[in-house]
Coordinates of C-alpha atoms in Angstrom, one line a residue:
X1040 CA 78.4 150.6 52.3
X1041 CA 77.9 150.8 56.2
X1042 CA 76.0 154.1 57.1
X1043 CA 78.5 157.1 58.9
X1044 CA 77.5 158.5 61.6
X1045 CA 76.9 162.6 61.5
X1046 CA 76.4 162.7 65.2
X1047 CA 76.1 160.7 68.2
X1048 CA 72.2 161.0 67.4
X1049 CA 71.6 160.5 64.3
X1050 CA 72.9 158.0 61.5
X1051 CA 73.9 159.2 58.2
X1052 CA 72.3 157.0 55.0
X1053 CA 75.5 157.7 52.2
X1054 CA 74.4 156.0 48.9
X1055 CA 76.8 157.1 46.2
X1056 CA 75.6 156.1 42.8
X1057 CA 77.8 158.5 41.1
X1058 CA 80.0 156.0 39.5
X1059 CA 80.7 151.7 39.3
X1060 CA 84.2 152.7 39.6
X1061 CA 83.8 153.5 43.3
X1062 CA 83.7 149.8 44.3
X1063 CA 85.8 148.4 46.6
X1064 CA 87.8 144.8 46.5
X1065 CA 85.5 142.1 49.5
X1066 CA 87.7 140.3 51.7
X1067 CA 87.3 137.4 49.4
X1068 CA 88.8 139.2 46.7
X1069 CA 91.6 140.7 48.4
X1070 CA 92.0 137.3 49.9
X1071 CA 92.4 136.1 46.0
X1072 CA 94.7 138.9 45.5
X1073 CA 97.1 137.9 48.2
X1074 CA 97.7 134.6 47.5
X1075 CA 97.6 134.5 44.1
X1076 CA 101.0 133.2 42.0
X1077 CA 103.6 136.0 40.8
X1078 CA 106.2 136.1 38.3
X1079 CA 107.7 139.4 36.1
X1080 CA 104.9 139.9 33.4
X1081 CA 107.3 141.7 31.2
X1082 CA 109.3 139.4 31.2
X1083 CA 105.7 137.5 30.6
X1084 CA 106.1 135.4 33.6
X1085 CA 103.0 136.3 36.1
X1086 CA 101.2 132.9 35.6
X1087 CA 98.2 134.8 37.1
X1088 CA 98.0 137.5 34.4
X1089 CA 98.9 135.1 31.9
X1090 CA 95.8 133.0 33.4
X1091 CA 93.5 136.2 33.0
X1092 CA 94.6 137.1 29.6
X1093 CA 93.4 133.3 28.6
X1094 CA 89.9 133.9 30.6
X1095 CA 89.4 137.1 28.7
X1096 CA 90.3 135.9 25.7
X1097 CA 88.0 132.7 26.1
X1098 CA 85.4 134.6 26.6
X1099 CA 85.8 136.9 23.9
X1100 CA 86.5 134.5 21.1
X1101 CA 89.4 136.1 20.3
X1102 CA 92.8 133.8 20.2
X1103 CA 94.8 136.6 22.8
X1104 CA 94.3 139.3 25.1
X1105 CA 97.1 141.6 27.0
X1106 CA 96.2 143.2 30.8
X1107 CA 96.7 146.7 31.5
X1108 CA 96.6 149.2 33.9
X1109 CA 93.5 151.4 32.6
X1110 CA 90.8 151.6 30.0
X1111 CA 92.0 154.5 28.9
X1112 CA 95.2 153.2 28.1
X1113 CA 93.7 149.9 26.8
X1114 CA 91.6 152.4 24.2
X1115 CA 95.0 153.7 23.8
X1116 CA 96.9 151.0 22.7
X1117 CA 94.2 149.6 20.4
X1118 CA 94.5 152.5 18.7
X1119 CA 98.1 153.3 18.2
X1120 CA 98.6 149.4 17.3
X1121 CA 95.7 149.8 15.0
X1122 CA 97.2 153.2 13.3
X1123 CA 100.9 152.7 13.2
X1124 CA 100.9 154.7 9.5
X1125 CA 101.6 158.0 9.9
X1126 CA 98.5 160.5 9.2
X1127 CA 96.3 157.7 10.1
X1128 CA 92.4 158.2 10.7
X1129 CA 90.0 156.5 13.3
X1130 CA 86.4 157.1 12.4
X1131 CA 84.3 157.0 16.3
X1132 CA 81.2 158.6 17.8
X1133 CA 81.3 162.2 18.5
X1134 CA 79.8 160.9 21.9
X1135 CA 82.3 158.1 22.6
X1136 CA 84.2 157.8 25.8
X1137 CA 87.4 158.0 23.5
X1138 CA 86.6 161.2 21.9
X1139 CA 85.1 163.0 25.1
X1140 CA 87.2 161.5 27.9
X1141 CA 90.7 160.4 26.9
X1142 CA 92.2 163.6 26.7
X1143 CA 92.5 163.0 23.0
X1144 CA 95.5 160.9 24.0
X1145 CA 95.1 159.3 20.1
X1146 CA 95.9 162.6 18.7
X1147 CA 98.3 163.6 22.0
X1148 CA 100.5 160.8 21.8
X1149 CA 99.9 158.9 18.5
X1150 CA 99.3 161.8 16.2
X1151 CA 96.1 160.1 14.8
X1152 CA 93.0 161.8 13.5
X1153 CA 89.7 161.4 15.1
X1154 CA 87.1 161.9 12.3
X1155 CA 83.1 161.8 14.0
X1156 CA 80.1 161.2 13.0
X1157 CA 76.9 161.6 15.0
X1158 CA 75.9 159.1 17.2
X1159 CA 72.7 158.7 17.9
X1160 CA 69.9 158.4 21.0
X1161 CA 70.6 154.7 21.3
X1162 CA 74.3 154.8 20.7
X1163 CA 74.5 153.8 17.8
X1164 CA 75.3 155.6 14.6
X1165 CA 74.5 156.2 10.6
X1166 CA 76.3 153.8 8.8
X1167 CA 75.8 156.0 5.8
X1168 CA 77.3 158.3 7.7
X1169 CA 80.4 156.0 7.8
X1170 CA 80.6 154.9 4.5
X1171 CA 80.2 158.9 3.7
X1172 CA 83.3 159.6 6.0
X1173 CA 86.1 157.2 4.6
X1174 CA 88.8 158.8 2.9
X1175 CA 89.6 158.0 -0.7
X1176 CA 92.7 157.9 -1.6
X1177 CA 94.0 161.3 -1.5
X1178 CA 97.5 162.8 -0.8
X1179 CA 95.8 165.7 0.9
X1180 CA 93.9 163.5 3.7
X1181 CA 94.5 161.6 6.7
X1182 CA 94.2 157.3 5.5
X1183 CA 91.1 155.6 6.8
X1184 CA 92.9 153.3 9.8
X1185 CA 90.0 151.9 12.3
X1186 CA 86.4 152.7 13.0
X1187 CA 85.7 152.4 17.0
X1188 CA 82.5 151.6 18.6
X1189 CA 80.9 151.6 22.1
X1190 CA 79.3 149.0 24.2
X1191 CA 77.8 149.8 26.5
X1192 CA 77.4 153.5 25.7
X1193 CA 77.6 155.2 28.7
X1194 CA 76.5 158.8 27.5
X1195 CA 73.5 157.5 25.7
X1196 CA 73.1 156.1 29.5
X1197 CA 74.2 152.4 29.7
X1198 CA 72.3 151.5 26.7
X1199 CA 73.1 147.9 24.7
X1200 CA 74.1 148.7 21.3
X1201 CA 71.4 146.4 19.3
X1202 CA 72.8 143.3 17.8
X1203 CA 71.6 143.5 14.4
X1204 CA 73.5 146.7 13.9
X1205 CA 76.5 145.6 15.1
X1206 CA 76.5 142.9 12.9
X1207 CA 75.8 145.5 10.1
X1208 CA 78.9 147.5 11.1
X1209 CA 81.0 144.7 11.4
X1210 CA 80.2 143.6 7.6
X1211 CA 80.4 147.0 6.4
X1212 CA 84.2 147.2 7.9
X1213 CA 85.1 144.1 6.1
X1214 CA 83.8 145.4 3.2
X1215 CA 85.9 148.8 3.5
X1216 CA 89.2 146.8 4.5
X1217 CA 88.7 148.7 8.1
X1218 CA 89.3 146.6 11.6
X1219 CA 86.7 147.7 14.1
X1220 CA 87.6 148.2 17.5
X1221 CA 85.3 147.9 20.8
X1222 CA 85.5 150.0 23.9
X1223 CA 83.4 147.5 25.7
X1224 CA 84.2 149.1 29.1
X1225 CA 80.7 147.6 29.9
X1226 CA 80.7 144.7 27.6
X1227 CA 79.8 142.4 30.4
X1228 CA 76.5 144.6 31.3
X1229 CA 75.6 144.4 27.8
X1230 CA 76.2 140.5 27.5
X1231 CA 73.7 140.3 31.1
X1232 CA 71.0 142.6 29.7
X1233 CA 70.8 140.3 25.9
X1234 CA 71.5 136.8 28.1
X1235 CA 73.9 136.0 25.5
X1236 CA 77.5 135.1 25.4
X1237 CA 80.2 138.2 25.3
X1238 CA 81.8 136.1 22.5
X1239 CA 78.4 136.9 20.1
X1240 CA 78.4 140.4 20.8
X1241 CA 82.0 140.9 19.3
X1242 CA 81.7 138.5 17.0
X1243 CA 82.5 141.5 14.4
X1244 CA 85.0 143.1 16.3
X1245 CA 88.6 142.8 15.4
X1246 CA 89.8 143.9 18.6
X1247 CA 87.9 144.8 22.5
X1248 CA 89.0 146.6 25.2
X1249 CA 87.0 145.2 28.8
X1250 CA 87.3 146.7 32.1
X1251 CA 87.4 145.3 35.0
X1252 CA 86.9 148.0 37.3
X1253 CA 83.6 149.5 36.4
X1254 CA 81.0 147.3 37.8
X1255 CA 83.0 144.0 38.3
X1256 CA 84.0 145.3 41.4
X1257 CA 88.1 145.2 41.0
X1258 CA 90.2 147.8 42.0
X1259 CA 92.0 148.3 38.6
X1260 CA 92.7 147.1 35.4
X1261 CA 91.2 146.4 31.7
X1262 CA 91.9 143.7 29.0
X1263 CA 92.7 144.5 25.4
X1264 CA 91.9 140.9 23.1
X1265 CA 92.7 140.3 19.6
X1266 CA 94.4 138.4 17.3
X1267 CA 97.2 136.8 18.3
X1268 CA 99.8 138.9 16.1
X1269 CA 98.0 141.9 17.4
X1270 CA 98.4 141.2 20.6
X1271 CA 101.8 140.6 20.2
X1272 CA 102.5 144.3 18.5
X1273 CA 100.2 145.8 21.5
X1274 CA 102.9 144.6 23.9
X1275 CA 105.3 147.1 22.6
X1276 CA 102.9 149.9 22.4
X1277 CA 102.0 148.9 26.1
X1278 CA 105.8 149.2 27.1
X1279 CA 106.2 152.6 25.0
X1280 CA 103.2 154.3 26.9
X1281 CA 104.6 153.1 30.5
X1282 CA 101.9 150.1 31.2
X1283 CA 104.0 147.4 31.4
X1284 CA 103.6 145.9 34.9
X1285 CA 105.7 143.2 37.3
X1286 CA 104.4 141.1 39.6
X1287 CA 100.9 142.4 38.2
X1288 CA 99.0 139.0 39.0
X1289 CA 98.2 140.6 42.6
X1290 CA 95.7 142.9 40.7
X1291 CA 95.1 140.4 37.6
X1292 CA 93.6 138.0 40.4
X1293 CA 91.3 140.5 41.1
X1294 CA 90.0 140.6 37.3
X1295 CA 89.7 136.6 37.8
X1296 CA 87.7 137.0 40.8
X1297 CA 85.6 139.5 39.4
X1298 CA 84.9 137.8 36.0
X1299 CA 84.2 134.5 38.1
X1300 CA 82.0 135.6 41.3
X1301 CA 80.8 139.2 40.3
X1302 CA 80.2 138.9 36.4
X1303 CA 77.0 136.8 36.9
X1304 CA 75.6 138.7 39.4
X1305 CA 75.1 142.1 37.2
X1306 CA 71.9 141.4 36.5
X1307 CA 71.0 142.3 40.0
X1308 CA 72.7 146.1 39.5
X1309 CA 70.0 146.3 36.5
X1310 CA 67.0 145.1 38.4
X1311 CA 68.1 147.1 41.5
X1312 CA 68.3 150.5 38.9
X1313 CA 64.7 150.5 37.5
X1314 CA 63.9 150.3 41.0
X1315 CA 65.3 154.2 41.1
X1316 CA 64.0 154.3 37.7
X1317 CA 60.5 153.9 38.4
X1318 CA 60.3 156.2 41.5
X1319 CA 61.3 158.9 39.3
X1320 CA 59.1 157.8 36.7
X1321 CA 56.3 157.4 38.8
X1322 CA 56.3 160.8 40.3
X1323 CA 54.9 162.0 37.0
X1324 CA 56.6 165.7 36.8
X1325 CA 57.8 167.5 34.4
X1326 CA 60.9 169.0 36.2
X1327 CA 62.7 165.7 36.6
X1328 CA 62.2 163.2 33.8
X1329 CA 63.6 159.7 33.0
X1330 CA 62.6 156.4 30.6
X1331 CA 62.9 153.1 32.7
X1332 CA 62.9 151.1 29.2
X1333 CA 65.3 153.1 28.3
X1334 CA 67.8 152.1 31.2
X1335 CA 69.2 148.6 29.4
X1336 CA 71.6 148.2 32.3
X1337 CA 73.3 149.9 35.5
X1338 CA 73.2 153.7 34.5
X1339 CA 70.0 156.1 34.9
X1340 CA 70.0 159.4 33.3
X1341 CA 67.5 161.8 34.6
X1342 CA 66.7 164.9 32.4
X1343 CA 66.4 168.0 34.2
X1344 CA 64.3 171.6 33.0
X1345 CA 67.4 173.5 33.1
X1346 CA 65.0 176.5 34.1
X1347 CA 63.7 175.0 37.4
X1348 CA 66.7 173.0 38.5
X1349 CA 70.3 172.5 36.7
X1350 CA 72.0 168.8 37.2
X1351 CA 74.4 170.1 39.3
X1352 CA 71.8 172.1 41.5
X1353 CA 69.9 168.4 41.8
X1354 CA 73.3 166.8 42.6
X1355 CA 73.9 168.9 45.5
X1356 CA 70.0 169.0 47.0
X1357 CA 70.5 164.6 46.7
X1358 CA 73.5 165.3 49.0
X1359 CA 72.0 167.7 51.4
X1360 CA 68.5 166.7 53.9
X1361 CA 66.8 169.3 54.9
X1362 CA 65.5 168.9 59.0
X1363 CA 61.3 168.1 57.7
X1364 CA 62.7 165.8 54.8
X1365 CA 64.5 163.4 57.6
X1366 CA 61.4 164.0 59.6
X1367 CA 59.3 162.8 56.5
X1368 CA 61.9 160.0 56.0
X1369 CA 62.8 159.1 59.0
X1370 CA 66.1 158.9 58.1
X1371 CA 69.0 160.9 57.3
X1372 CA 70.1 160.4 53.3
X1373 CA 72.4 161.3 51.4
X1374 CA 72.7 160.9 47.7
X1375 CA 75.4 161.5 45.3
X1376 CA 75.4 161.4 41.5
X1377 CA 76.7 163.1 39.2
X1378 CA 75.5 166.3 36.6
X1379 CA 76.7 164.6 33.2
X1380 CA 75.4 167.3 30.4
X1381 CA 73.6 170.4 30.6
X1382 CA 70.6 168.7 31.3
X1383 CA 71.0 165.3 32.4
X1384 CA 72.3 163.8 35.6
X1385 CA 73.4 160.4 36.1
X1386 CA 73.3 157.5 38.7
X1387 CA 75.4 154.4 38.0
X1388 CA 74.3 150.9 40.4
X1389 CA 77.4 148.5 41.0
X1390 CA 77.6 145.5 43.4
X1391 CA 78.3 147.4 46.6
X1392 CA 75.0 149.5 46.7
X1393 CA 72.6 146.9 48.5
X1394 CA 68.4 147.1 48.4
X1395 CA 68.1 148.9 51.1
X1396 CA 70.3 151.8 50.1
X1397 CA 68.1 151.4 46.5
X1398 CA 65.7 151.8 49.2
X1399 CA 66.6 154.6 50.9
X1400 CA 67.6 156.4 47.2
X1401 CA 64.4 155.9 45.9
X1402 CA 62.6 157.5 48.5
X1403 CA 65.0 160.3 48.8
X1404 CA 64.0 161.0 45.0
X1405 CA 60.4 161.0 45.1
X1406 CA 61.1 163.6 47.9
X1407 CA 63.2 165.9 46.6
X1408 CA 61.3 165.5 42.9
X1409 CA 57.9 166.4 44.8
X1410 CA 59.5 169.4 46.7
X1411 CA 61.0 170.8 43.1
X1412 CA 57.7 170.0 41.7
X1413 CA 55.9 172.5 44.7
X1414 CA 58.6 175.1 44.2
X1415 CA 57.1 175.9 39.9

């Protein structure tokens, strides 16, 4: 991100960490883009989707995969494919992406039931809790459909949902007869941070949704894998809820791209974030807090004393500098992030912040923490 100019004096720093969504295509991938093959893909002849749907799927282990527009509506279809039984129950997080911020589209469009239970600090969540939650077989309740899980779990703050449980949860679905779907928006991140193969981390998954827009640096787009029959059933839901696409390869070869040239470079957003991490860490206050081991990827959560400074009032002092803090700097930054709960903010690193904006972040932090600090 090139530095704006405020004036004709004096250069403006903007590093927005808010979200890995903000990316934008290189000239290499739009160069993929415009040459890649097209064809109708509901008709199911773009040879460049139908080329992505086969990397994902690869990758995944599963036997097929179908692109789509959004994650949302890749969480979407999942679902509704999963939960075609009327008065059907999915059993998620109460912190999950697809409760919190899908506009309940399961319940809006598909009439199913989300049924919580508690997830906990590392995103994870009881699976006696899960066990406890199932329906029996009742003519008064909802039927027990699909349990949903998150990976990486972005309001636990990017943190990799530990192996061992995951292969717990997937053998307690098989043993209630329940498929277990994957929002693995940041799947990828999640593969980096363990060094193992995507394929092992969904090994119990029935079905995963992975986007291709947070952090992979494409403009748009997510891929929903499964079985083969699934994915053949998720076609029509895809069609009923208005994602199906034509000559869709122009964005599908920017999935290919990013899965080829920016998927093995992720690593770099998580060394690059404990960078920010440990200049917050390091300032040792007790207004603005965070925990570097726990930042397993690209997202850092910083806890705020709500009686000092609110998230959103640190959100809008990172985007303001005051004349003696660009005097102290030496440089004009700005910051943005973004307030996330009552007490946490959050910055997100994707592959167009370079060092030197980490650079420039950092020290804007340990500023503005040691001003806050002087101000109790």
């Amino acid at each position: 991100m090139a530095p704006t100019t405020s004036s004709d004096k004096e250069a403006v720093v903007v590093v927005d960490l808010r979200s890995d969504t903000l990316t934008q295509p290189s000239a290499l991938m739009k160069q993929a883009m415009v040459e890649a093959p097209l064809g109708d893909d509901v008709f199911g002849e773009d040879p460049t989707v139908i080329a992505l749907q086969k990397k994902v799927a690869a990758l995944l282990g599963k036997e097929d995969a179908l692109f789509v527009p959004t994650g949302t509506m890749s969480n979407l279809v999942a679902v509704l494919t999963h939960c075609q039984q009327r008065g059907s129950e999915v059993i998620l997080g109460d912190q999950s992406h697809i409760h919190l911020y899908e506009q309940g589209g399961i319940s809006q469009l598909g009439g199913v039931h989300p049924r919580t239970v508690r997830n906990l600090p590392d995103g994870t969540f009881d699976l006696h809790d899960l066990r406890r939650v199932v329906r029996s077989d009742n003519e008064h309740f909802p039927v027990s459909a699909l349990v949903c899980v998150e990976n990486t779990h972005n309001v636990a703050g990017g943190k990799v949902v530990p192996l061992d449980w995951m292969d717990e949860l997937g053998a307690t679905c098989r043993q209630l007869g329940l498929p277990l779907h994957m929002d693995g928006a940041r799947l990828l991140n999640a593969a980096t941070a363990l060094d193992l193969p995507p394929a092992r981390l969904v090994r119990s998954c029935t079905t995963i949704s992975l986007c291709l827009s947070k952090g992979l640096g494409a403009p748009v787009g997510s891929v929903l894998a499964g079985p083969q029959d699934f994915i053949k059933r998720a076609r029509r839901t895809r069609k009923a809820v208005g994602g199906g696409m034509r000559q869709a390869g122009v964005v599908a070869a920017a999935g290919i791209f990013a899965l080829d040239h920016v998927y093995p470079a992720l690593g770099r957003d998580h060394r690059l974030l404990q960078e920010l991490a440990q200049a917050v860490e390091g300032c040792g206050s007790k207004v603005i807090r965070c925990d570097p081991r726990g930042a397993h990827t690209n997202i850092l959560l910083v806890e705020c004393d709500p009686s000092v400074v609110t998230p959103e009032a640190l959100c809008e002092r990172m985007g303001q500098a005051t004349p003696a803090e660009v005097t102290s700097l030496g440089e004009h930054v700005i910051v943005r992030i973004l307030p996330l709960t009552d007490s946490k903010a959050r910055l997100v690193l994707h592959c167009d912040v370079t060092p030197g904006q980490v650079q420039s972040a950092a020290r804007k932090l340990r500023y503005v923490i040691k001003e806050l600090d002087s101000e109790c």
